[in-house]
Tab-separated table of C-alpha atoms and ligand atoms in Angstrom:
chain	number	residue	atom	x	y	z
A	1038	UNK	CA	7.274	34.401	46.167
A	1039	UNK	CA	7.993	37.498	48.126
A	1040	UNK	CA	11.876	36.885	48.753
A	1041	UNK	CA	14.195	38.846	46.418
A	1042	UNK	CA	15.975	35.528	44.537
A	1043	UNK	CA	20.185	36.224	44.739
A	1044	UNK	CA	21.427	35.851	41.422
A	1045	UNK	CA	25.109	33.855	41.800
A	1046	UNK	CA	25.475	33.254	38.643
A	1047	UNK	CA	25.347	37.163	37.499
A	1048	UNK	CA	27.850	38.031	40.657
A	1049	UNK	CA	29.860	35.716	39.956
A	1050	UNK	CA	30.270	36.967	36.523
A	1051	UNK	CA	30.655	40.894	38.417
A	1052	UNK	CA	33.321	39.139	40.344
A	1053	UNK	CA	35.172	37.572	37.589
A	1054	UNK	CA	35.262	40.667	35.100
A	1055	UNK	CA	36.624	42.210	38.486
A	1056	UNK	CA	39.080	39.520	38.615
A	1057	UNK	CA	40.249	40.053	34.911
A	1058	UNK	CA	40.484	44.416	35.139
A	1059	UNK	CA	43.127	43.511	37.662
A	1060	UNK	CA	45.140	40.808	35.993
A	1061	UNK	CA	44.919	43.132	32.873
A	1062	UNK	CA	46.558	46.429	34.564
A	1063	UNK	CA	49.192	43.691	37.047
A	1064	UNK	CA	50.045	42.657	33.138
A	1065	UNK	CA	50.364	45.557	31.723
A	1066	UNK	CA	52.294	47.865	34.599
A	1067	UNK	CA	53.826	45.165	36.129
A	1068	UNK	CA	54.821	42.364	33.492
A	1069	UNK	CA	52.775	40.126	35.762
A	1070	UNK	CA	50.812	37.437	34.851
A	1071	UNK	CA	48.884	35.788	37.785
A	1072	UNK	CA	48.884	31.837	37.412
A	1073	UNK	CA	47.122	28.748	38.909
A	1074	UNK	CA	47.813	25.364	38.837
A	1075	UNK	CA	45.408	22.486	39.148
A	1076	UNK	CA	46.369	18.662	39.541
A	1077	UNK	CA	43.800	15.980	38.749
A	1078	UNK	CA	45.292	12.330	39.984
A	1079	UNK	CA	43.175	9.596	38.138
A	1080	UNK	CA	39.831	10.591	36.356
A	1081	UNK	CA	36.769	10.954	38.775
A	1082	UNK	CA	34.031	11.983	35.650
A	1083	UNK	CA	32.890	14.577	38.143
A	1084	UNK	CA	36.472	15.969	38.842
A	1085	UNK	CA	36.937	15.973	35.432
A	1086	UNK	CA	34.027	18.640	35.052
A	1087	UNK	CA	35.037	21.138	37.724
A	1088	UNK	CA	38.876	21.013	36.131
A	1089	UNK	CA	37.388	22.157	32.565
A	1090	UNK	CA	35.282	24.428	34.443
A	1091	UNK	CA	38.128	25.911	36.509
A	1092	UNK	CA	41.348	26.058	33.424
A	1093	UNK	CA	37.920	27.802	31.054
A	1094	UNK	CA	37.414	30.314	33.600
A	1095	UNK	CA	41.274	30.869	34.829
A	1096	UNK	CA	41.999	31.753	30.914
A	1097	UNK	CA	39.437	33.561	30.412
A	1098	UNK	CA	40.118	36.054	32.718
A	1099	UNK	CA	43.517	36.305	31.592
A	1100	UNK	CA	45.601	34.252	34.014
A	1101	UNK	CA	47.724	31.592	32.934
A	1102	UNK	CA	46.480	27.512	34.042
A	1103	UNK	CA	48.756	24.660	34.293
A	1104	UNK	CA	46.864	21.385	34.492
A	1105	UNK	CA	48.716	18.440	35.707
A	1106	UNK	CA	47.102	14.981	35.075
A	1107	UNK	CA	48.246	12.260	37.022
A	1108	UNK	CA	47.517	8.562	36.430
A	1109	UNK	CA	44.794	7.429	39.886
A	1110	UNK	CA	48.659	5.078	41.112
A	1111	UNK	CA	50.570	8.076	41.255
A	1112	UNK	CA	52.073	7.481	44.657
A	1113	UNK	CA	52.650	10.187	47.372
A	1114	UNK	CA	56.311	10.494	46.601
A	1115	UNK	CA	55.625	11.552	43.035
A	1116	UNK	CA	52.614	13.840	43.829
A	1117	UNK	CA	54.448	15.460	46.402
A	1118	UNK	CA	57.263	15.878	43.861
A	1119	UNK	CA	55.011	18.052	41.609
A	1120	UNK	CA	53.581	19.901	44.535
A	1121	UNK	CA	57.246	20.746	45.748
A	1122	UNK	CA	57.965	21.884	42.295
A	1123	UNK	CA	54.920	24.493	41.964
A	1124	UNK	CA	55.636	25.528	45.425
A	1125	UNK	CA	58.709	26.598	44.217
A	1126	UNK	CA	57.796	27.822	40.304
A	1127	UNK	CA	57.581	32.002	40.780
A	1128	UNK	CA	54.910	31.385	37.504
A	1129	UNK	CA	52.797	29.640	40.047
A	1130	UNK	CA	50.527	31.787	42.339
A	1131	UNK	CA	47.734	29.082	42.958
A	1132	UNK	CA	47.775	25.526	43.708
A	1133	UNK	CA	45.138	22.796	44.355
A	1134	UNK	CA	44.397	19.498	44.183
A	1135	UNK	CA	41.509	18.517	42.804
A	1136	UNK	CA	39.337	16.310	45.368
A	1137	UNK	CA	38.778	13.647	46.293
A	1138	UNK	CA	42.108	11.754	45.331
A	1139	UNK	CA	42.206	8.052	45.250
A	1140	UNK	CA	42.384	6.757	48.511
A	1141	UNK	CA	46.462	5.545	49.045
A	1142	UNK	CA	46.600	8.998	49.020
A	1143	UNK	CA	45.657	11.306	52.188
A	1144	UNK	CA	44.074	14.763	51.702
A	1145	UNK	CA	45.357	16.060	54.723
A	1146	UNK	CA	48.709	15.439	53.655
A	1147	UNK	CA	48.027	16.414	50.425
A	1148	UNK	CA	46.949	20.019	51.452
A	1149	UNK	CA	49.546	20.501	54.082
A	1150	UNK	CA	51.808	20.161	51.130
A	1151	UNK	CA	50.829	23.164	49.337
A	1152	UNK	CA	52.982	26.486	50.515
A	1153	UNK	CA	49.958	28.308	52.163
A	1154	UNK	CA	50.606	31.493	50.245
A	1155	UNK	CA	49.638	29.378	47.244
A	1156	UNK	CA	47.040	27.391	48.989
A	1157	UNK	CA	44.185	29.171	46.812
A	1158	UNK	CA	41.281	26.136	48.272
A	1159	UNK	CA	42.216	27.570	51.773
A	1160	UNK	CA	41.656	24.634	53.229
A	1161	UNK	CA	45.511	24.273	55.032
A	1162	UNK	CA	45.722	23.848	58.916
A	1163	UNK	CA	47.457	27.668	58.548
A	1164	UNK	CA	44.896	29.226	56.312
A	1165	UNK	CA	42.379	27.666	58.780
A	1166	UNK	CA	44.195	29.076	61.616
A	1167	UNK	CA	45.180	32.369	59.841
A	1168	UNK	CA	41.425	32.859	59.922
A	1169	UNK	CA	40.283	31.876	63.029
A	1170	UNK	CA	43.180	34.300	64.713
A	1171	UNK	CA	41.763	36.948	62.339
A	1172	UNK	CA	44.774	37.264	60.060
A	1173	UNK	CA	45.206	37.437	56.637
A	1174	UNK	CA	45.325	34.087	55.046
A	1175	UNK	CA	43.497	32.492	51.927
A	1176	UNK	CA	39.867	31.485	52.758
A	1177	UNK	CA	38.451	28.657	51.637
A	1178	UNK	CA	36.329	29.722	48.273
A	1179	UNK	CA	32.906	28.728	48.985
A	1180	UNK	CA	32.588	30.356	52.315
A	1181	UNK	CA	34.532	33.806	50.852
A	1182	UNK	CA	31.762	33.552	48.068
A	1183	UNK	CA	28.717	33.329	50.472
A	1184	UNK	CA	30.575	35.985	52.670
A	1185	UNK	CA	30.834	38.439	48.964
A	1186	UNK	CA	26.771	37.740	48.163
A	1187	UNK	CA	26.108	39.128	52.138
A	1188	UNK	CA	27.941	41.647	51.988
A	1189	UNK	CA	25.974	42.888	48.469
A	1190	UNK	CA	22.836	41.462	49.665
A	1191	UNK	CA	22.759	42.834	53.823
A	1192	UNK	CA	25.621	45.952	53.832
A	1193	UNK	CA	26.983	45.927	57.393
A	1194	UNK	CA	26.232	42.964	59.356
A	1195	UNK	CA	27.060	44.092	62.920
A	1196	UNK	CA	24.584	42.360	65.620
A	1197	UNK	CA	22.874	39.956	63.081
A	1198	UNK	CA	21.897	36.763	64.172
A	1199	UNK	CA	23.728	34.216	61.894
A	1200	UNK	CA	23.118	30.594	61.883
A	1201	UNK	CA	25.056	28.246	60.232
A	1202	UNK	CA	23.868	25.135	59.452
A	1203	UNK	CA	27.041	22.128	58.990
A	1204	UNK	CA	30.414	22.592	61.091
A	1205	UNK	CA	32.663	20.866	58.065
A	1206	UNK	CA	36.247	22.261	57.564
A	1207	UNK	CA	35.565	22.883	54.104
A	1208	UNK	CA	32.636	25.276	54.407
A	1209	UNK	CA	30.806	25.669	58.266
A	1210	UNK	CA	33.561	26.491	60.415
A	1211	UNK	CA	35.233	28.865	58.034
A	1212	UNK	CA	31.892	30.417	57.087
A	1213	UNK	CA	31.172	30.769	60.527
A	1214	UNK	CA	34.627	32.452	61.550
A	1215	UNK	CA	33.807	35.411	58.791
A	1216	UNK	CA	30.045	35.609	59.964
A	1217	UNK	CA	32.078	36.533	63.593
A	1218	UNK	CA	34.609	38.764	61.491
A	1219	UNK	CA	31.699	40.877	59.895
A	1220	UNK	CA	30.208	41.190	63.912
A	1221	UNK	CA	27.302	38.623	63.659
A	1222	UNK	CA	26.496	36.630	66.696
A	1223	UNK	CA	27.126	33.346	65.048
A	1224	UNK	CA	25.918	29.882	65.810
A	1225	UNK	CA	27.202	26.532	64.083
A	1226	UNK	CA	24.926	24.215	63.971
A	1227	UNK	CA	25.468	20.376	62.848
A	1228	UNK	CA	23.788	16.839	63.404
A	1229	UNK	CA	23.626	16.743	67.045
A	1230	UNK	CA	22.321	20.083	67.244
A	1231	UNK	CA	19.059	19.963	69.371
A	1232	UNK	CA	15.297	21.824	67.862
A	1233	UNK	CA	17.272	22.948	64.899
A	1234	UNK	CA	14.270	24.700	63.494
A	1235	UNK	CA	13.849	26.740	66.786
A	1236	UNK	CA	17.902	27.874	66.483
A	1237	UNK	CA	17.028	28.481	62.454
A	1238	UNK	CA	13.919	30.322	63.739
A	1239	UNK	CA	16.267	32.986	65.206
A	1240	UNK	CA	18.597	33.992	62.269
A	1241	UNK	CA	18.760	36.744	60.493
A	1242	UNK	CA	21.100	35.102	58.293
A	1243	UNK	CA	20.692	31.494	57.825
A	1244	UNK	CA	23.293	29.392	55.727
A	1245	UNK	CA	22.691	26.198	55.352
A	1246	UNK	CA	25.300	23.224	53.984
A	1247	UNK	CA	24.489	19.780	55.107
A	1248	UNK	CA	23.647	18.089	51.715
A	1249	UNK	CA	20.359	17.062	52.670
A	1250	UNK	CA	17.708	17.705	49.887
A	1251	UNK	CA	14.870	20.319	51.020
A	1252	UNK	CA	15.839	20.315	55.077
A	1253	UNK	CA	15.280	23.612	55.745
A	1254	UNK	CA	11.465	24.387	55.413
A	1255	UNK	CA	9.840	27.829	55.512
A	1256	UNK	CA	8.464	27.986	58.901
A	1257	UNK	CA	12.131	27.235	59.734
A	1258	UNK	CA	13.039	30.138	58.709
A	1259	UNK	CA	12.440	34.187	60.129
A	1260	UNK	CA	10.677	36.604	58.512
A	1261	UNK	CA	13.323	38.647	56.685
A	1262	UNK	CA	16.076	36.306	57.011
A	1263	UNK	CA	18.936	36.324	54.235
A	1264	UNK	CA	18.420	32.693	53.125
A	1265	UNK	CA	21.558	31.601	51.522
A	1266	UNK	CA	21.654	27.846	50.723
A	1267	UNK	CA	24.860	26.033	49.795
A	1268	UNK	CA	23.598	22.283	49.784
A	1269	UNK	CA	23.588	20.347	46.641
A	1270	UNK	CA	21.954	16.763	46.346
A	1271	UNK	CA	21.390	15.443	42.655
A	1272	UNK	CA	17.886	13.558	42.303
A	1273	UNK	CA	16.415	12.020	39.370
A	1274	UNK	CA	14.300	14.443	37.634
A	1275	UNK	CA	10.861	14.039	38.034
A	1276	UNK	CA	9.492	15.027	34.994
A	1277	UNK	CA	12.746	13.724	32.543
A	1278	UNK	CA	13.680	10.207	32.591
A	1279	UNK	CA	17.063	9.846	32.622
A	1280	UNK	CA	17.698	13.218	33.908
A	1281	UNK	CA	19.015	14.678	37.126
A	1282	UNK	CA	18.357	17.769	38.968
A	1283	UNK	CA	20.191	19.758	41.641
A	1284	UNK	CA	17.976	20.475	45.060
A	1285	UNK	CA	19.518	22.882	47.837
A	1286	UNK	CA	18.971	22.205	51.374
A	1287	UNK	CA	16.079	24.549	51.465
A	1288	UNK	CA	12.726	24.226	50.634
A	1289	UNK	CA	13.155	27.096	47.970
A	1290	UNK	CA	9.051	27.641	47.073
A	1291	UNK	CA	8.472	27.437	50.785
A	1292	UNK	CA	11.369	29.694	52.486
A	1293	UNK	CA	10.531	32.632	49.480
A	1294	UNK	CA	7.251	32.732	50.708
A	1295	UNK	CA	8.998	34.250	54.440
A	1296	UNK	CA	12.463	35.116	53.640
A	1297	UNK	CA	14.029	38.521	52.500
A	1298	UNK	CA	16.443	37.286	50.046
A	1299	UNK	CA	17.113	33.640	48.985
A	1300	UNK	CA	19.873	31.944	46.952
A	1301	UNK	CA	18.500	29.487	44.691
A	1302	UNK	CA	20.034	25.981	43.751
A	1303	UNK	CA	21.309	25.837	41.171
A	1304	UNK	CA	22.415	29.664	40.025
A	1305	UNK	CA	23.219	31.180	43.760
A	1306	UNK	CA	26.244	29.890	45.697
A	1307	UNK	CA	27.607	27.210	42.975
A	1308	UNK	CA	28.963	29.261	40.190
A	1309	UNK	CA	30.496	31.600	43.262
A	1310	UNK	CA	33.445	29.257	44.166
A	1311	UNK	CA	35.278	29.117	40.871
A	1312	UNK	CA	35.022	32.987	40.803
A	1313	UNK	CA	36.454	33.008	44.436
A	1314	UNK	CA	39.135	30.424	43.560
A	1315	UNK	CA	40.243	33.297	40.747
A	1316	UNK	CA	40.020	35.828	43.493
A	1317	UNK	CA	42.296	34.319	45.863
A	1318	UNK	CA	44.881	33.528	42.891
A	1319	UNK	CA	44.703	36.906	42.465
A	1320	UNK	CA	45.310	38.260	46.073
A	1321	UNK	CA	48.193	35.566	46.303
A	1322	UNK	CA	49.742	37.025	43.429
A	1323	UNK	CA	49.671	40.099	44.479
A	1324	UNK	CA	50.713	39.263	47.915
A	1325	UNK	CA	53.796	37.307	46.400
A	1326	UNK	CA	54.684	40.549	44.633
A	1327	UNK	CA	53.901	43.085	48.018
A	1328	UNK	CA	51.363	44.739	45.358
A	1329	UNK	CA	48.319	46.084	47.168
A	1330	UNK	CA	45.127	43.228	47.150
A	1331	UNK	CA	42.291	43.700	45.466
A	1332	UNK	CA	39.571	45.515	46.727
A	1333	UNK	CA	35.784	44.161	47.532
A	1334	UNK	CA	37.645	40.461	46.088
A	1335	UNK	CA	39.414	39.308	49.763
A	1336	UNK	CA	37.786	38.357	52.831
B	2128	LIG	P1	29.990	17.671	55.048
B	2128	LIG	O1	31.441	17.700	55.309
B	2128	LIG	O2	29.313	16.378	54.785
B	2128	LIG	O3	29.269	18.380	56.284
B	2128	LIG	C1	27.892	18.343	56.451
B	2128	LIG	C2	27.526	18.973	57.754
B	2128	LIG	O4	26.113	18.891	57.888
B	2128	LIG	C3	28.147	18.291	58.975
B	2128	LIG	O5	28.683	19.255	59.855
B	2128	LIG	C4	26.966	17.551	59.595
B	2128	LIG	O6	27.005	17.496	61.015
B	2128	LIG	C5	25.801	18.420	59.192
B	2128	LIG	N1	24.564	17.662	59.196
B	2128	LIG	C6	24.325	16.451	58.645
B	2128	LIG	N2	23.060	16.074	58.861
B	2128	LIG	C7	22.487	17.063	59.568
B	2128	LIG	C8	21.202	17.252	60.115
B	2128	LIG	N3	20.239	16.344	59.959
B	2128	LIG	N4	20.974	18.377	60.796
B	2128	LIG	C9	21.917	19.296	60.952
B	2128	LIG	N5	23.171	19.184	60.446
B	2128	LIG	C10	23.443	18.074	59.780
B	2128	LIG	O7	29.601	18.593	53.833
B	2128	LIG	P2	30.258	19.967	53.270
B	2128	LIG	O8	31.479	19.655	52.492
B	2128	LIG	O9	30.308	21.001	54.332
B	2128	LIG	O10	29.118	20.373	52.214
B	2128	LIG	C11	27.787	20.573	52.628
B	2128	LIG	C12	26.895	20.723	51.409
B	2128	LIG	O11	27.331	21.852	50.669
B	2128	LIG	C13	26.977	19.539	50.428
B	2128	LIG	O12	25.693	19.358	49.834
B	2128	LIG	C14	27.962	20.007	49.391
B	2128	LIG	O13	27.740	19.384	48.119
B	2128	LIG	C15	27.632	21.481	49.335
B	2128	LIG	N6	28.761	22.302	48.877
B	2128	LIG	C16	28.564	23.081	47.789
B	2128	LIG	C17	29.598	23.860	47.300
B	2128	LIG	C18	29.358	24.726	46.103
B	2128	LIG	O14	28.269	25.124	45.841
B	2128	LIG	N7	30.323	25.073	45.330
B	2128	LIG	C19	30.847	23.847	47.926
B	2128	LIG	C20	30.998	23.085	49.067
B	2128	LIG	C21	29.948	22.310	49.554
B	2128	LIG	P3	28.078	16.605	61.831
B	2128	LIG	O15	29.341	17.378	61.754
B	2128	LIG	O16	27.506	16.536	63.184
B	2128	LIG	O17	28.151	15.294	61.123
């Protein structure tokens, strides 16, 4: 392997002991505690994981979590009771709903709910748009994440060819409109896309987030390239029975062999979105309180 390998899970860390220097000095010269609020409706085992993950990290760096369970009948009425009521709690800086929700309910609706100054996911149709006019807004964790280990890993980005790889709302187009922020030439590419390795041939930056196991092979990619894969597909492991294991979109062993700098699954992008979802509760906290944002933690 020639590639340096991106370590996530150590930035991620960087990024959270960031988070918590500034929610201890908003504490203690402001009387400011920032807080985030997560709502589970029914009890996906997955869901469950990533809410433990999220209140674990949210205290730990200081901030204040409020979990609200719902039972998987809750009907719109009520959950857009609770959202109305967080939207309008000053102790509330952050609010999301865990995903997916049972399916009466409608994520779009769900999210358009949210006050976007609290919308911490940045997935609203404002935050989206907020973005894409090249205002400030909250952007959606994940893609803020990726954005934080290229800025480390690359400095300035002006004139880089950056490929994307998956236009979804969640992740592609948002990554793609910061790629065009930090003066890449940018090109999203999805399932229709034609020669896909011949457009991934060209990028100096190559993100990839379809959820297809091992996609992206090494003569895909350009000698150089920043490599940083965001796909996660769980196979049974080969060599434990019983066992899973995570695989990124890339074909990790074979994209080292070319690549600059690589993220690995798992320990690259993953453990970055909880530490981004912190960051933006932060800047909307200090937004709500016209206290300056964070530095090096915003898009
Ligand atoms: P998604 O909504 O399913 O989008 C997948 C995208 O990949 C679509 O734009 C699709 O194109 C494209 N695609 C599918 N097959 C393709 C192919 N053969 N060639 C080229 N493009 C293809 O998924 P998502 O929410 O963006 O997530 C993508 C991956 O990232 C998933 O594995 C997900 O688990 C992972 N992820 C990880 C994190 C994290 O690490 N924390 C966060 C978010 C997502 P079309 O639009 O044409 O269908």
């Amino acid at each position: 392997m020639t590639a340096t390998k991106i370590d996530g899970t150590a930035f991620a860390a960087d990024v959270r002991a960031q988070v918590a220097e500034h929610v201890a000095r908003l504490t203690s010269d402001h009387g400011i505690t920032p807080g985030l609020a997560v709502i589970l409706v029914g009890a996906d085992p997955a869901s469950e994981v990533y809410v433990a993950a999220k209140h674990k990290q949210t205290v730990e760096v200081g901030m204040a979590s409020f979990e609200h369970r719902l039972p998987a009948d809750t009907s719109e009425d009520d959950l857009f009771a609770l959202i109305d009521t967080l939207n309008s709690d000053a102790s509330v800086h952050g609010i999301l709903c865990q995903f997916p929700v049972p399916d009466h309910l409608d994520e779009r609706r769900v999210v358009a709910r949210i006050d976007p100054a609290k919308d911490v996911d940045g997935l609203s149709v404002v935050n989206a748009g907020l973005l894409a006019s090249g205002e400030k807004g909250l952007v959606s964790c994940t893609p803020l994440g990726c954005l934080m280990l290229l800025r480390d890993q690359v400095g300035d980005m002006t004139g880089k060819e950056a490929v994307v790889i998956g236009r979804s709302n969640l992740f592609g187009k948002p990554m793609g409109q910061l790629l065009l922020q930090e003066n890449c030439t940018v090109t999203i590419a999805h399932s229709r896309t034609k020669d896909l390795a011949e457009v991934c041939r060209r990028a100096d930056i190559l993100v990839a987030a379809v959820g297809r196991a091992e996609m992206v092979r090494g003569d895909w990619v350009k000698p150089g390239a920043t490599v940083i894969d965001v796909g996660i597909t769980r196979i049974p492991h080969p060599d434990k029975p019983g066992k899973t294991k995570l695989l990124g979109d890339v074909h990790f062993a074979e994209a080292a062999e070319v690549a600059a700098a690589i993220t690995p699954v798992p320990g690259g992008v993953g453990p970055m979105t909880i530490a981004c979802l912190l960051a933006n509760t932060l800047t909307a906290c200090c937004r709500a309180h016209g206290l300056d944002e964070p530095e090096g933690l915003t898009a």
